[in-house]
N, CA, C and O atoms as a CHARMM CRD file, in Angstrom:
* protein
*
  300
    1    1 UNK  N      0.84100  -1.16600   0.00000 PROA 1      0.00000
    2    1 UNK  CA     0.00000   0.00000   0.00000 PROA 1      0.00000
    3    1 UNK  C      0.88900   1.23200   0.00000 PROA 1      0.00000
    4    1 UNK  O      1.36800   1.65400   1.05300 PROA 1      0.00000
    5    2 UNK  N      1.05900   1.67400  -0.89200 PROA 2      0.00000
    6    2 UNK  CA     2.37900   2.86300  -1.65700 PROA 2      0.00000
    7    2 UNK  C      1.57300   4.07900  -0.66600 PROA 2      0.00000
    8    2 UNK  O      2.24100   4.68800   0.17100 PROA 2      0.00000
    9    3 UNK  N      0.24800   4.33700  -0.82300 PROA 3      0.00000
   10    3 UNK  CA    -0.22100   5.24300   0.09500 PROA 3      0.00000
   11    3 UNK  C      0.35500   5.56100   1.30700 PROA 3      0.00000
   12    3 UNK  O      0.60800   6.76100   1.40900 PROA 3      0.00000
   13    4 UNK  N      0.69600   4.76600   2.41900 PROA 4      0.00000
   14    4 UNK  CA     1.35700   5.11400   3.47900 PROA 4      0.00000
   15    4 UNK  C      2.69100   5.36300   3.44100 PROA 4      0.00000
   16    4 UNK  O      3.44900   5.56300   4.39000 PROA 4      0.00000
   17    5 UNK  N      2.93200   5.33600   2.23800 PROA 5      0.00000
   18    5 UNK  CA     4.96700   5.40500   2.64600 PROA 5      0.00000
   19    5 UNK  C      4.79800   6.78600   2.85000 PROA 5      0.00000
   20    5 UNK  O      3.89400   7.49600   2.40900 PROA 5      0.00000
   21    6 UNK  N      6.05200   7.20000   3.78500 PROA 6      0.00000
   22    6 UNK  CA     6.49000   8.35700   4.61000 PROA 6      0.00000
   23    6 UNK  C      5.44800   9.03200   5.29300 PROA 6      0.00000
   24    6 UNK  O      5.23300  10.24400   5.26100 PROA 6      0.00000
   25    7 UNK  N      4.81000   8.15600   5.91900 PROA 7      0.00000
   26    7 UNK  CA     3.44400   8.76200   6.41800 PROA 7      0.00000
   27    7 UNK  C      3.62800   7.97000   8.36900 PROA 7      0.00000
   28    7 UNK  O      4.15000   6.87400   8.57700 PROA 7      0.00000
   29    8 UNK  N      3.18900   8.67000   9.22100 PROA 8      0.00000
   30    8 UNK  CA     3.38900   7.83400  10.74600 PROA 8      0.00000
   31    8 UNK  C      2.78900   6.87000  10.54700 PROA 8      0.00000
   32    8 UNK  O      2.78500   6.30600  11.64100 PROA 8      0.00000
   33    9 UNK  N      2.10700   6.10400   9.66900 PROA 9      0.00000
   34    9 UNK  CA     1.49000   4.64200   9.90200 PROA 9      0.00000
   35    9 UNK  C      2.07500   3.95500   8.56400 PROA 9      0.00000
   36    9 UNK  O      1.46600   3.20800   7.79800 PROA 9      0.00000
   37   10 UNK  N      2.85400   4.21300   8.51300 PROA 10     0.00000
   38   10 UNK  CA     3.78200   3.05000   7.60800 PROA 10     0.00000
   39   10 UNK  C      4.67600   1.99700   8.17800 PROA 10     0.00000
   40   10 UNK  O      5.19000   1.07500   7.54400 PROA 10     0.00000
   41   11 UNK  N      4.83300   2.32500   9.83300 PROA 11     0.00000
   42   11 UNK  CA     4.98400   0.98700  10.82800 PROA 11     0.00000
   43   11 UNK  C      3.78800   0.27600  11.34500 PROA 11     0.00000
   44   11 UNK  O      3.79900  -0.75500  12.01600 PROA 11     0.00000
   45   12 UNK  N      2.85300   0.88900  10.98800 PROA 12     0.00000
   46   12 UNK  CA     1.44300   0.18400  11.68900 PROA 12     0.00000
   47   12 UNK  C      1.18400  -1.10200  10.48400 PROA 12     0.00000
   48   12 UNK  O      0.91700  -2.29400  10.63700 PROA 12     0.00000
   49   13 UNK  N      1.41500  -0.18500   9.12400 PROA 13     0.00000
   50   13 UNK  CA     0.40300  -1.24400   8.16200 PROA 13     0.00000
   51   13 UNK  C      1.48000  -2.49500   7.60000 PROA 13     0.00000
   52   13 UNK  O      1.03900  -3.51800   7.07700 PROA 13     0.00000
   53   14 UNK  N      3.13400  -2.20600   7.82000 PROA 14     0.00000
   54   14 UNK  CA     4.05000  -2.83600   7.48300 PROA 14     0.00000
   55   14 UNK  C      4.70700  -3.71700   8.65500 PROA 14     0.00000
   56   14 UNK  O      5.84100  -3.37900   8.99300 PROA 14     0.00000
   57   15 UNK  N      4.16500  -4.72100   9.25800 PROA 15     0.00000
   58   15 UNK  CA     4.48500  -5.34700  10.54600 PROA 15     0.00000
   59   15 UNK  C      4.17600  -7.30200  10.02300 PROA 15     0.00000
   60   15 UNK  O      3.39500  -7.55700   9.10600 PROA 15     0.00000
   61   16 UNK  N      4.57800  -7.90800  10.43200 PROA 16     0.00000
   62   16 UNK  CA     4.73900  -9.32900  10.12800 PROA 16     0.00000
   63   16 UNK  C      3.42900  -9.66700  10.56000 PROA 16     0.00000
   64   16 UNK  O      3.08700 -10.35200   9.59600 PROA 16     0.00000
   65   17 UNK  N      2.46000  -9.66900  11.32500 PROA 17     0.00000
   66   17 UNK  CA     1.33800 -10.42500  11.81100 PROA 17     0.00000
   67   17 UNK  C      0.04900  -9.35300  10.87200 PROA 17     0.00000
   68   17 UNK  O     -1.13800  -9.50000  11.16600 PROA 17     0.00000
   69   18 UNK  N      0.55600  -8.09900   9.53100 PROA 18     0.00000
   70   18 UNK  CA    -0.39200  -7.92300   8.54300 PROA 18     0.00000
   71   18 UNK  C      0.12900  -8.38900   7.87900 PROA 18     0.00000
   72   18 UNK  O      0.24300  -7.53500   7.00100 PROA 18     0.00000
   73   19 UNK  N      0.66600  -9.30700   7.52700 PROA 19     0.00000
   74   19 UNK  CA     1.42800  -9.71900   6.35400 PROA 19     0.00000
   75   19 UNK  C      0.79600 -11.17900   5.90500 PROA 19     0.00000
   76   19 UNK  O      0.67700 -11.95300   6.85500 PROA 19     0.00000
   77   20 UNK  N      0.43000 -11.61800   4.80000 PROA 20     0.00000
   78   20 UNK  CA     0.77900 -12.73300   4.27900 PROA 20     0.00000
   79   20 UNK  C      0.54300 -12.93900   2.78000 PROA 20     0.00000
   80   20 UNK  O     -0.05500 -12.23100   1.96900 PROA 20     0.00000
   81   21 UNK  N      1.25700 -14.24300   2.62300 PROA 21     0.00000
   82   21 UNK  CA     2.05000 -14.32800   1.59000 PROA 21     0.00000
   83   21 UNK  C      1.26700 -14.29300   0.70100 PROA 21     0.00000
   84   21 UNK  O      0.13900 -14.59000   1.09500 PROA 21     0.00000
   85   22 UNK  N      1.35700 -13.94300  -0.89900 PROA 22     0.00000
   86   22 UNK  CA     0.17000 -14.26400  -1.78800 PROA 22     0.00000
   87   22 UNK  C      0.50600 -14.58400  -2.88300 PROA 22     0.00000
   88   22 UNK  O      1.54200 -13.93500  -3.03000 PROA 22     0.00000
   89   23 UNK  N      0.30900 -15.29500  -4.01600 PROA 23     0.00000
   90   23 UNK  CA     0.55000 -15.54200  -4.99000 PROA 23     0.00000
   91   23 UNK  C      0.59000 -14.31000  -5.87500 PROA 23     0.00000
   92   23 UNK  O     -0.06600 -13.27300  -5.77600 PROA 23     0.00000
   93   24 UNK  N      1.61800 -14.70400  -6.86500 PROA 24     0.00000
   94   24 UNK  CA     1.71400 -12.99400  -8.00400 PROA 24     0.00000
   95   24 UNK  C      0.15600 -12.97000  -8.62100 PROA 24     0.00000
   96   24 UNK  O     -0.45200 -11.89900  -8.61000 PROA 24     0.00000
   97   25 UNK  N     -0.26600 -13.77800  -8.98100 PROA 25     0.00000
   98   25 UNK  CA    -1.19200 -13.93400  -9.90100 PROA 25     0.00000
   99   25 UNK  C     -2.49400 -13.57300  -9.17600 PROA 25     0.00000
  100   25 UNK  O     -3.57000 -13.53300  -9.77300 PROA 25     0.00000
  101   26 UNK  N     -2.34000 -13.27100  -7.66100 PROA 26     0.00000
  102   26 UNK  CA    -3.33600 -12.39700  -7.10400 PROA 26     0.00000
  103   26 UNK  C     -2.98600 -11.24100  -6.85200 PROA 26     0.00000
  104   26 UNK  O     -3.71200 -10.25000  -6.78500 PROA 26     0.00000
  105   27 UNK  N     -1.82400 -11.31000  -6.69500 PROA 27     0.00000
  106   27 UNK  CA    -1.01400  -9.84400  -6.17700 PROA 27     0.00000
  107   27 UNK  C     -0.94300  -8.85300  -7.28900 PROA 27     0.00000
  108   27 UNK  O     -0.88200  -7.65400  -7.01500 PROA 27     0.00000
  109   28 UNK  N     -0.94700  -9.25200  -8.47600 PROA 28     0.00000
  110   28 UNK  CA    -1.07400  -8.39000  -9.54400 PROA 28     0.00000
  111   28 UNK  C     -1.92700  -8.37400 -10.46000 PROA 28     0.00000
  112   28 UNK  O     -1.69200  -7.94100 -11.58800 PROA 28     0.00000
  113   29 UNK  N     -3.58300  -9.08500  -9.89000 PROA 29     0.00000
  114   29 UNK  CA    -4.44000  -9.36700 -10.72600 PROA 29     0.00000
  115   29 UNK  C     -5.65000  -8.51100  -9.74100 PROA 29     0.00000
  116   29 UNK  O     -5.68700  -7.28100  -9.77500 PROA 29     0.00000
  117   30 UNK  N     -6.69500  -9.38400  -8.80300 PROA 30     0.00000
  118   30 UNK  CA    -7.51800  -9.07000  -8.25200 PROA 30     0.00000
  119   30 UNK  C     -7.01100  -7.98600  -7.18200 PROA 30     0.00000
  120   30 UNK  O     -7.61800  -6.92100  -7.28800 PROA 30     0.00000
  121   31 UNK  N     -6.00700  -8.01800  -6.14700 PROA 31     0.00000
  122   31 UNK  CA    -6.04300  -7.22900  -5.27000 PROA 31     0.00000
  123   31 UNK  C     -4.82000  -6.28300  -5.70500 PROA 31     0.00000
  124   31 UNK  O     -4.18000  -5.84000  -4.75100 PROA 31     0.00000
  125   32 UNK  N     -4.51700  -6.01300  -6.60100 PROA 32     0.00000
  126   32 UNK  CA    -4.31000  -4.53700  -6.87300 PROA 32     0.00000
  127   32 UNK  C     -5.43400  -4.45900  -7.87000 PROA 32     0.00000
  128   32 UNK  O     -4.71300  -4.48700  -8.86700 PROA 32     0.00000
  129   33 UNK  N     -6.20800  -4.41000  -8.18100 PROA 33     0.00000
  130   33 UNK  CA    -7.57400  -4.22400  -8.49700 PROA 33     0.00000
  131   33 UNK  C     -8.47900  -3.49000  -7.68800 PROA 33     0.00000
  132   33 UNK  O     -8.95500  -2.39500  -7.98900 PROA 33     0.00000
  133   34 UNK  N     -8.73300  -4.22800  -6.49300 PROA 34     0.00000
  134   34 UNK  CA    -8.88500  -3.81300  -5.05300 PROA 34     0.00000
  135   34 UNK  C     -8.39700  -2.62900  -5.19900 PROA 34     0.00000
  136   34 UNK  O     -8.96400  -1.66600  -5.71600 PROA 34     0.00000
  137   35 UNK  N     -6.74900  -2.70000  -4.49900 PROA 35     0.00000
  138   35 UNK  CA    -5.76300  -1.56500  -4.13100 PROA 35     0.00000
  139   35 UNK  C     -6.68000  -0.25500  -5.15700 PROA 35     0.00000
  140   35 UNK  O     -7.54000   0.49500  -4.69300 PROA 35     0.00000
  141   36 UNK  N     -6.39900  -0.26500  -6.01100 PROA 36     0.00000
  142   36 UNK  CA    -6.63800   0.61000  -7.20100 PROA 36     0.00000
  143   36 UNK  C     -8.12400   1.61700  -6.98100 PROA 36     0.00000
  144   36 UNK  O     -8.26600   2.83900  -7.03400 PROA 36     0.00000
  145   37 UNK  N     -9.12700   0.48100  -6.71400 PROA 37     0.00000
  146   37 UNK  CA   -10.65000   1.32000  -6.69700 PROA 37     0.00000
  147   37 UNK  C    -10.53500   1.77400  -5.39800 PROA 37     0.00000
  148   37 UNK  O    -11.33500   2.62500  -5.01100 PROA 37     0.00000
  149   38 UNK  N     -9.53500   1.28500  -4.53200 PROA 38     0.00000
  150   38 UNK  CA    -9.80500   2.27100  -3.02900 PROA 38     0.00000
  151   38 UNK  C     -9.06300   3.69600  -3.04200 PROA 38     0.00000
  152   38 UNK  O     -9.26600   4.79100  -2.51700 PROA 38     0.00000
  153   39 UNK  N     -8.12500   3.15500  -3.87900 PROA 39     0.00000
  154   39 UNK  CA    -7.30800   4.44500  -3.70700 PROA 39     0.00000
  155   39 UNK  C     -8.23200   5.61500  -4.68000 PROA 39     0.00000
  156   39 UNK  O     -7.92900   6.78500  -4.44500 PROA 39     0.00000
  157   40 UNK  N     -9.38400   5.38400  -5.80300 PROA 40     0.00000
  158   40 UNK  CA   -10.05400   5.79200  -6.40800 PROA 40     0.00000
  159   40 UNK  C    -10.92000   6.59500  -5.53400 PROA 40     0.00000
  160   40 UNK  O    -10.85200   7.81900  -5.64200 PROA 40     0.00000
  161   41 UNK  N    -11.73400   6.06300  -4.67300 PROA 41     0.00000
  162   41 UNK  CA   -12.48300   5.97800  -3.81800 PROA 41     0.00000
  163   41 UNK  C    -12.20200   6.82400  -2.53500 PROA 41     0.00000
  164   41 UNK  O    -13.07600   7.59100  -2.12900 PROA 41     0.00000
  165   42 UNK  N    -11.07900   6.71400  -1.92500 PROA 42     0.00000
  166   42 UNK  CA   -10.26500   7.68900  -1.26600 PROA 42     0.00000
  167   42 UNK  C    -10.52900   9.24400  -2.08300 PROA 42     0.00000
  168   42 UNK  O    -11.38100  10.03100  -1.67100 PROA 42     0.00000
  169   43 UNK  N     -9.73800   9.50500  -3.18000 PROA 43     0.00000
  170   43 UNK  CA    -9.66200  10.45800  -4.06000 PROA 43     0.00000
  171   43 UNK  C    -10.73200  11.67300  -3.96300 PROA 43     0.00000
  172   43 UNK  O    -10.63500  12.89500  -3.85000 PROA 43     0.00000
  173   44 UNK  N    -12.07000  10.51000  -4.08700 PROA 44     0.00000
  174   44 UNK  CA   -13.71100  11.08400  -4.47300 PROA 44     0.00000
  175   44 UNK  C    -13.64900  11.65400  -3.23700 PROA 44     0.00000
  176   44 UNK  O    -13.45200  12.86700  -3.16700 PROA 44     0.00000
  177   45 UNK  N    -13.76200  11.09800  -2.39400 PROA 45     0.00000
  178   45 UNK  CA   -14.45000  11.00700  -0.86300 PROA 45     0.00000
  179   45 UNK  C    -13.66700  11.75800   0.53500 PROA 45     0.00000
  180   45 UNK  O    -14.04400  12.52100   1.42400 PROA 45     0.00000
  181   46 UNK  N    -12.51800  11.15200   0.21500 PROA 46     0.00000
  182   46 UNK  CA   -11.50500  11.89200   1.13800 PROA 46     0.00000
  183   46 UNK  C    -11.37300  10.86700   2.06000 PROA 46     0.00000
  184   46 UNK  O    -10.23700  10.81700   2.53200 PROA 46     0.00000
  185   47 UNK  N    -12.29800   9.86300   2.56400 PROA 47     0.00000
  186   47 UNK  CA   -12.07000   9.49600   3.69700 PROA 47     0.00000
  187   47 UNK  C    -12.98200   7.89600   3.54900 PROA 47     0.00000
  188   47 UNK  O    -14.20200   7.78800   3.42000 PROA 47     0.00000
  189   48 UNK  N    -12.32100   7.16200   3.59200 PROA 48     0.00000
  190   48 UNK  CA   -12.45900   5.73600   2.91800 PROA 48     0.00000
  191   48 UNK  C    -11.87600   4.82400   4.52300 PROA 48     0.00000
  192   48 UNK  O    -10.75900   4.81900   5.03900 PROA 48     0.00000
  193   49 UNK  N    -13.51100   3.94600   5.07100 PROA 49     0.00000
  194   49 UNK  CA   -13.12500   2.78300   6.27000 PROA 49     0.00000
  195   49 UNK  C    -13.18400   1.96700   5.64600 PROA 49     0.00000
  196   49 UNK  O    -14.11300   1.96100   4.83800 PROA 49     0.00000
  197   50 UNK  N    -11.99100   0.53400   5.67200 PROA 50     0.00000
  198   50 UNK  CA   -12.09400  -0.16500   5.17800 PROA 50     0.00000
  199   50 UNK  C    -11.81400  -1.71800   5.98700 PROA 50     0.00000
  200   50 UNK  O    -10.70300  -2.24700   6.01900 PROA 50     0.00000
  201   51 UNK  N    -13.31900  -2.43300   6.75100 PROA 51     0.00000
  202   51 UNK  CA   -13.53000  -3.57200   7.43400 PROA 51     0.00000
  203   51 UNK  C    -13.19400  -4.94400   6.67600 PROA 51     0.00000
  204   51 UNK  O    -13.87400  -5.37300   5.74300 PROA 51     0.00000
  205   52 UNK  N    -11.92700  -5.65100   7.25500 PROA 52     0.00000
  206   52 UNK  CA   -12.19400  -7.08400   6.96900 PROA 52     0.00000
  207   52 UNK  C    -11.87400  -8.02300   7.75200 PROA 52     0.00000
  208   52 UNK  O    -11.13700  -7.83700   8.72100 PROA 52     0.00000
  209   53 UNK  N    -12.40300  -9.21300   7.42800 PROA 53     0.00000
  210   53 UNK  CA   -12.08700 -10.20800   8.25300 PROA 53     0.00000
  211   53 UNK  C    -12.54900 -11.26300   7.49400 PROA 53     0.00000
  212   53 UNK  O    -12.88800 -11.09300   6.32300 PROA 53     0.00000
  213   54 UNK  N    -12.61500 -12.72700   8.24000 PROA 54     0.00000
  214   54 UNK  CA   -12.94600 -13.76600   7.16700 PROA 54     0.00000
  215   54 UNK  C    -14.51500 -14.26000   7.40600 PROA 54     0.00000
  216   54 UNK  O    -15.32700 -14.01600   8.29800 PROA 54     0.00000
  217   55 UNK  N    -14.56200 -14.98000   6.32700 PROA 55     0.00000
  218   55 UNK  CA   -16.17800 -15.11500   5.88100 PROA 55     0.00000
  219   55 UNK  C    -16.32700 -16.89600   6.80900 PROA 55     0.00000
  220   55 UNK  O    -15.48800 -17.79400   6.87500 PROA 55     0.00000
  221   56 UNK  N    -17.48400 -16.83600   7.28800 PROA 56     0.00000
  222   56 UNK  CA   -17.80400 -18.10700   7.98700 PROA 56     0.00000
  223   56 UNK  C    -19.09500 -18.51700   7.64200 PROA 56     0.00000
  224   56 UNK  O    -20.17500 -17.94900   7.80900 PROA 56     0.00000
  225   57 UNK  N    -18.73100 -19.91600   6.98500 PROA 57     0.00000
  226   57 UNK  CA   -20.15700 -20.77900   6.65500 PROA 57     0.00000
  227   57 UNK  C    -20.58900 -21.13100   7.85200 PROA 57     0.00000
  228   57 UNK  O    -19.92800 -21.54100   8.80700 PROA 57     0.00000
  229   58 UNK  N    -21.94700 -20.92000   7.74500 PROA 58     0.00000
  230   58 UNK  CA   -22.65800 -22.25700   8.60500 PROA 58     0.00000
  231   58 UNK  C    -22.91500 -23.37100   7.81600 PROA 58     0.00000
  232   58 UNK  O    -22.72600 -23.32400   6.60100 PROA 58     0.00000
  233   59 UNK  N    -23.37600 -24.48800   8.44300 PROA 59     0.00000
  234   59 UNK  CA   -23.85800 -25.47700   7.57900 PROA 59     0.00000
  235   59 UNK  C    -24.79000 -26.21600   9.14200 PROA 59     0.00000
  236   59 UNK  O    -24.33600 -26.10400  10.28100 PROA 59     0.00000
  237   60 UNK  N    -25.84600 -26.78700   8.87400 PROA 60     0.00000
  238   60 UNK  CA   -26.78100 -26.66000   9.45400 PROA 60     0.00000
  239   60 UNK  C    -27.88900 -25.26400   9.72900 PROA 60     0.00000
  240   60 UNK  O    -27.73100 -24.13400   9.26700 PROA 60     0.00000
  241   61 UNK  N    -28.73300 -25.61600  10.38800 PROA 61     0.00000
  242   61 UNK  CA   -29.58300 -24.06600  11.20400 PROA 61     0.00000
  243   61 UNK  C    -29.18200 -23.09300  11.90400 PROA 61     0.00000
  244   61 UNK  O    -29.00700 -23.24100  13.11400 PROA 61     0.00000
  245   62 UNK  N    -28.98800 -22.05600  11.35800 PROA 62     0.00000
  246   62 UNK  CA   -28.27700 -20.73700  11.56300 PROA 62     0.00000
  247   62 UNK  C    -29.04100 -20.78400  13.05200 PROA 62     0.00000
  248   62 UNK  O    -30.14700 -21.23500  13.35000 PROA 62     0.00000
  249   63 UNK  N    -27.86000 -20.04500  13.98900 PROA 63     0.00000
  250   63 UNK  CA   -28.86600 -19.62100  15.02600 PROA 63     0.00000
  251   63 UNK  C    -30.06300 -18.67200  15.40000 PROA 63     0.00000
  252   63 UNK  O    -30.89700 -18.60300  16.30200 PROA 63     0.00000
  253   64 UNK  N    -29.66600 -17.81800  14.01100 PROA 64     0.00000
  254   64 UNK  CA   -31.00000 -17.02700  13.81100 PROA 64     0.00000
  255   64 UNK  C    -30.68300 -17.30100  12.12300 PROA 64     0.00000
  256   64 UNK  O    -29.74500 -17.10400  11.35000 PROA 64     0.00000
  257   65 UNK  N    -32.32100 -17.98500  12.05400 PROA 65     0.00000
  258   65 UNK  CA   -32.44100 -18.07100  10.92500 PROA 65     0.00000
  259   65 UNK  C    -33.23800 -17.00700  10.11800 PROA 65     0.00000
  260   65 UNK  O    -33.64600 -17.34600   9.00800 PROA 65     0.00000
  261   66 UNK  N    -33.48700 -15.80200  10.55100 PROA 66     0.00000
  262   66 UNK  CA   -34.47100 -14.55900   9.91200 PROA 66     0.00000
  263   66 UNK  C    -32.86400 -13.77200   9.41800 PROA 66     0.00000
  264   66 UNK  O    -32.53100 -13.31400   8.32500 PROA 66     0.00000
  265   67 UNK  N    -32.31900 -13.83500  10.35700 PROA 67     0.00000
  266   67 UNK  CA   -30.82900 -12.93900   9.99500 PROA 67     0.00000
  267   67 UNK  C    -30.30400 -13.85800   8.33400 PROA 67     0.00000
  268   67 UNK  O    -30.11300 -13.17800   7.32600 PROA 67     0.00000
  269   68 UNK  N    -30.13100 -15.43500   8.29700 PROA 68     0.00000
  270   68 UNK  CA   -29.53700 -15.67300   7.24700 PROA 68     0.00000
  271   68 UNK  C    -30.58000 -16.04300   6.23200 PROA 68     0.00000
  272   68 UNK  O    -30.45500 -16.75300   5.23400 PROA 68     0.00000
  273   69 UNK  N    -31.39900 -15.55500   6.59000 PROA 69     0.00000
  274   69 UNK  CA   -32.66000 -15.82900   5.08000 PROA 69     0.00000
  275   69 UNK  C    -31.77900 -15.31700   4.12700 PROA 69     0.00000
  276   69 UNK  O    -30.86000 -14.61100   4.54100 PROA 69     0.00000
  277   70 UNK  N    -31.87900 -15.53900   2.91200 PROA 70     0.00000
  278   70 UNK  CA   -31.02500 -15.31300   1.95000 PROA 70     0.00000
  279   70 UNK  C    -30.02000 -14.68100   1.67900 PROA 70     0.00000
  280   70 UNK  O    -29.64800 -13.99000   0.73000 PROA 70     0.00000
  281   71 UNK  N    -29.49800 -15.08900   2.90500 PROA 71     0.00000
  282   71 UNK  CA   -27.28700 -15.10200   2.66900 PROA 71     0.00000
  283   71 UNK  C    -26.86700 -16.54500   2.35100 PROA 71     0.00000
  284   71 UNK  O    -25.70200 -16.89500   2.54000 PROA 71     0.00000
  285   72 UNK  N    -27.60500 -17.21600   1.97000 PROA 72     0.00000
  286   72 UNK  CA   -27.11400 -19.19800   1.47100 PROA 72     0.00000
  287   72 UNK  C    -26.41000 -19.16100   2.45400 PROA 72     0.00000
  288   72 UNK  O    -25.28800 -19.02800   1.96700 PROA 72     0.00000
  289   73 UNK  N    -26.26300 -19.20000   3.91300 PROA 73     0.00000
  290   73 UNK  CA   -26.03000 -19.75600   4.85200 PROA 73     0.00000
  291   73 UNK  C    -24.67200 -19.15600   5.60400 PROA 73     0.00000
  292   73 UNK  O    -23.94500 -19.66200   6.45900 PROA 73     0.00000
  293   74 UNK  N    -24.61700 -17.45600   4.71400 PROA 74     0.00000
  294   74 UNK  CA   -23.53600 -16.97800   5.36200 PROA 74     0.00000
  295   74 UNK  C    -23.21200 -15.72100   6.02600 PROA 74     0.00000
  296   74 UNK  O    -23.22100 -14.64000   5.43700 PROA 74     0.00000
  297   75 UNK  N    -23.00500 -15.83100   6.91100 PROA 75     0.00000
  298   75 UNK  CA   -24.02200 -14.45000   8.06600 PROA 75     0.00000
  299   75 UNK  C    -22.30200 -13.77900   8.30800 PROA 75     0.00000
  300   75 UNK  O    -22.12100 -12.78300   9.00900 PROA 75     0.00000
């Protein structure tokens, strides 16, 4: 993320436990793709939050099943 260089959080976003490894063929396909429309998006807006974490199936009966009505089982 070229955005933070020389900026005070270029030790925050460059640390071993944000890091992992990725194949080129994602690294220079889909997520600088990504990279690209945020930094777009930033531009427009000025001020761009950006939440992630990982996606969790259920499989069986959701514990609330009104919440996963049509998320195919993924809340």
């Amino acid at each position: 993320m070229t955005s933070f260089s020389n900026t005070p959080y270029w030790s925050d976003v460059n640390n071993l436990p944000n890091m992992v490894p990725m194949p080129q063929s994602l690294r220079l396909g889909p997520w600088l793709q990504l990279e690209q429309r945020l930094n777009e998006l930033v531009m427009k807006k000025k001020e761009l939050y950006v939440i992630t974490g990982p996606f969790f199936f259920i499989k069986g009966p959701a514990a609330n099943p009104a919440a996963a009505k049509g998320n195919q089982g993924i809340l």
